[in-house]
Short mmCIF file of C-alpha atoms in Angstrom, two decimals:
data_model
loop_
_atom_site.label_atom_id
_atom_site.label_comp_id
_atom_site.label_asym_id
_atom_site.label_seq_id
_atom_site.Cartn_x
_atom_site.Cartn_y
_atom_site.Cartn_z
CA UNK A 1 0.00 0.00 0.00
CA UNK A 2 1.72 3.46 -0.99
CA UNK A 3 1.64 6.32 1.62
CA UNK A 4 0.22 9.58 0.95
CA UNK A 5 3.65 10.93 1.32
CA UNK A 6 5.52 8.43 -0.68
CA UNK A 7 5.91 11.48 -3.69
CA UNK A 8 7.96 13.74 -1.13
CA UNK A 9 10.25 10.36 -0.04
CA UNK A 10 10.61 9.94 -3.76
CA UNK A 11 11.38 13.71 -3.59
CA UNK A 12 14.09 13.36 -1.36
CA UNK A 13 15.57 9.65 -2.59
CA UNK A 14 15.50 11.96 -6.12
CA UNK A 15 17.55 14.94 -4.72
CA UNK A 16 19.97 12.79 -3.07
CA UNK A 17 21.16 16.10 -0.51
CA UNK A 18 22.87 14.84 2.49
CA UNK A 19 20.86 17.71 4.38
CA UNK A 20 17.68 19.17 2.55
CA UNK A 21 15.46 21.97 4.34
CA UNK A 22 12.18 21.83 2.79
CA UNK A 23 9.68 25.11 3.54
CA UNK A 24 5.77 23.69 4.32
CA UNK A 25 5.21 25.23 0.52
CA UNK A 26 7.36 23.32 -0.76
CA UNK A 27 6.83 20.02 0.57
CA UNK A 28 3.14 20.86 -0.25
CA UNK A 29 4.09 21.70 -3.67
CA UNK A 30 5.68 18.33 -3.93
CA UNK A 31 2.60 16.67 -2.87
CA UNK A 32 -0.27 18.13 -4.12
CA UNK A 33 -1.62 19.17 -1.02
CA UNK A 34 -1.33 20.51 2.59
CA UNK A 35 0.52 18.83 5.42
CA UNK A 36 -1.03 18.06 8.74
CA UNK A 37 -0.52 16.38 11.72
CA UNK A 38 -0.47 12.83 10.13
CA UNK A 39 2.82 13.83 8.79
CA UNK A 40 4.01 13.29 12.34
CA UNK A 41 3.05 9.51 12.16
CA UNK A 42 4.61 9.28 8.77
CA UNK A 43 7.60 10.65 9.02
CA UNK A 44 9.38 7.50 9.60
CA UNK A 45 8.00 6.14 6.59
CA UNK A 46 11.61 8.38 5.22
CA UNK A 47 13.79 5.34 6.56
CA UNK A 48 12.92 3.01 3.48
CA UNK A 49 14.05 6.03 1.14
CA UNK A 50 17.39 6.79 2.98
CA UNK A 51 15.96 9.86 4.95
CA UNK A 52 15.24 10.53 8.53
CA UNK A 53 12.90 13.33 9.06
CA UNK A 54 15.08 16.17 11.20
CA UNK A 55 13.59 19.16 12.88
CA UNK A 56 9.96 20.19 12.31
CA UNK A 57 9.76 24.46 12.59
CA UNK A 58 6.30 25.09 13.48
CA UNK A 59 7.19 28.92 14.02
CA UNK A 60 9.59 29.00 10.52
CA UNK A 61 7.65 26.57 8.73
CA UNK A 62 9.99 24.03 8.13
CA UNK A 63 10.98 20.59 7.91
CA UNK A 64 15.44 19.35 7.75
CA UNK A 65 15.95 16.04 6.10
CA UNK A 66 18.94 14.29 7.03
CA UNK A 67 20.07 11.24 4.56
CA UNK A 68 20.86 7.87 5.76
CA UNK A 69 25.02 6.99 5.84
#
């Protein structure tokens, strides 16, 4: 069963950054629609494409991507 936010890990897995910021726009953009608090659960849905979801900015509006060594 694919994830909602299987696009943005694609996204990332794509990019290949060792650190990515992503703004809540953009991550939105990527996705086709707006984030929410279910993005909390599935952030560790990252692992299987080599990310681990870093620090969340409510107040900046922000999310840090870290890649898998």
């Amino acid at each position: 069963m694919m994830s909602k936010y299987e696009p943005l890990w694609q996204y990332l897995q794509d990019n290949g950054s060792q650190i990515l910021q992503l703004s809540y726009e953009e991550i939105e953009t990527v996705l086709g629609f707006p984030i929410d608090h279910s993005f909390l659960n599935a952030k560790k849905e990252a692992v299987a494409f080599g990310y681990t979801v870093g620090k969340i900015s409510m107040k900046e509006k922000h999310v840090t991507f870290h890649k898998e060594k």
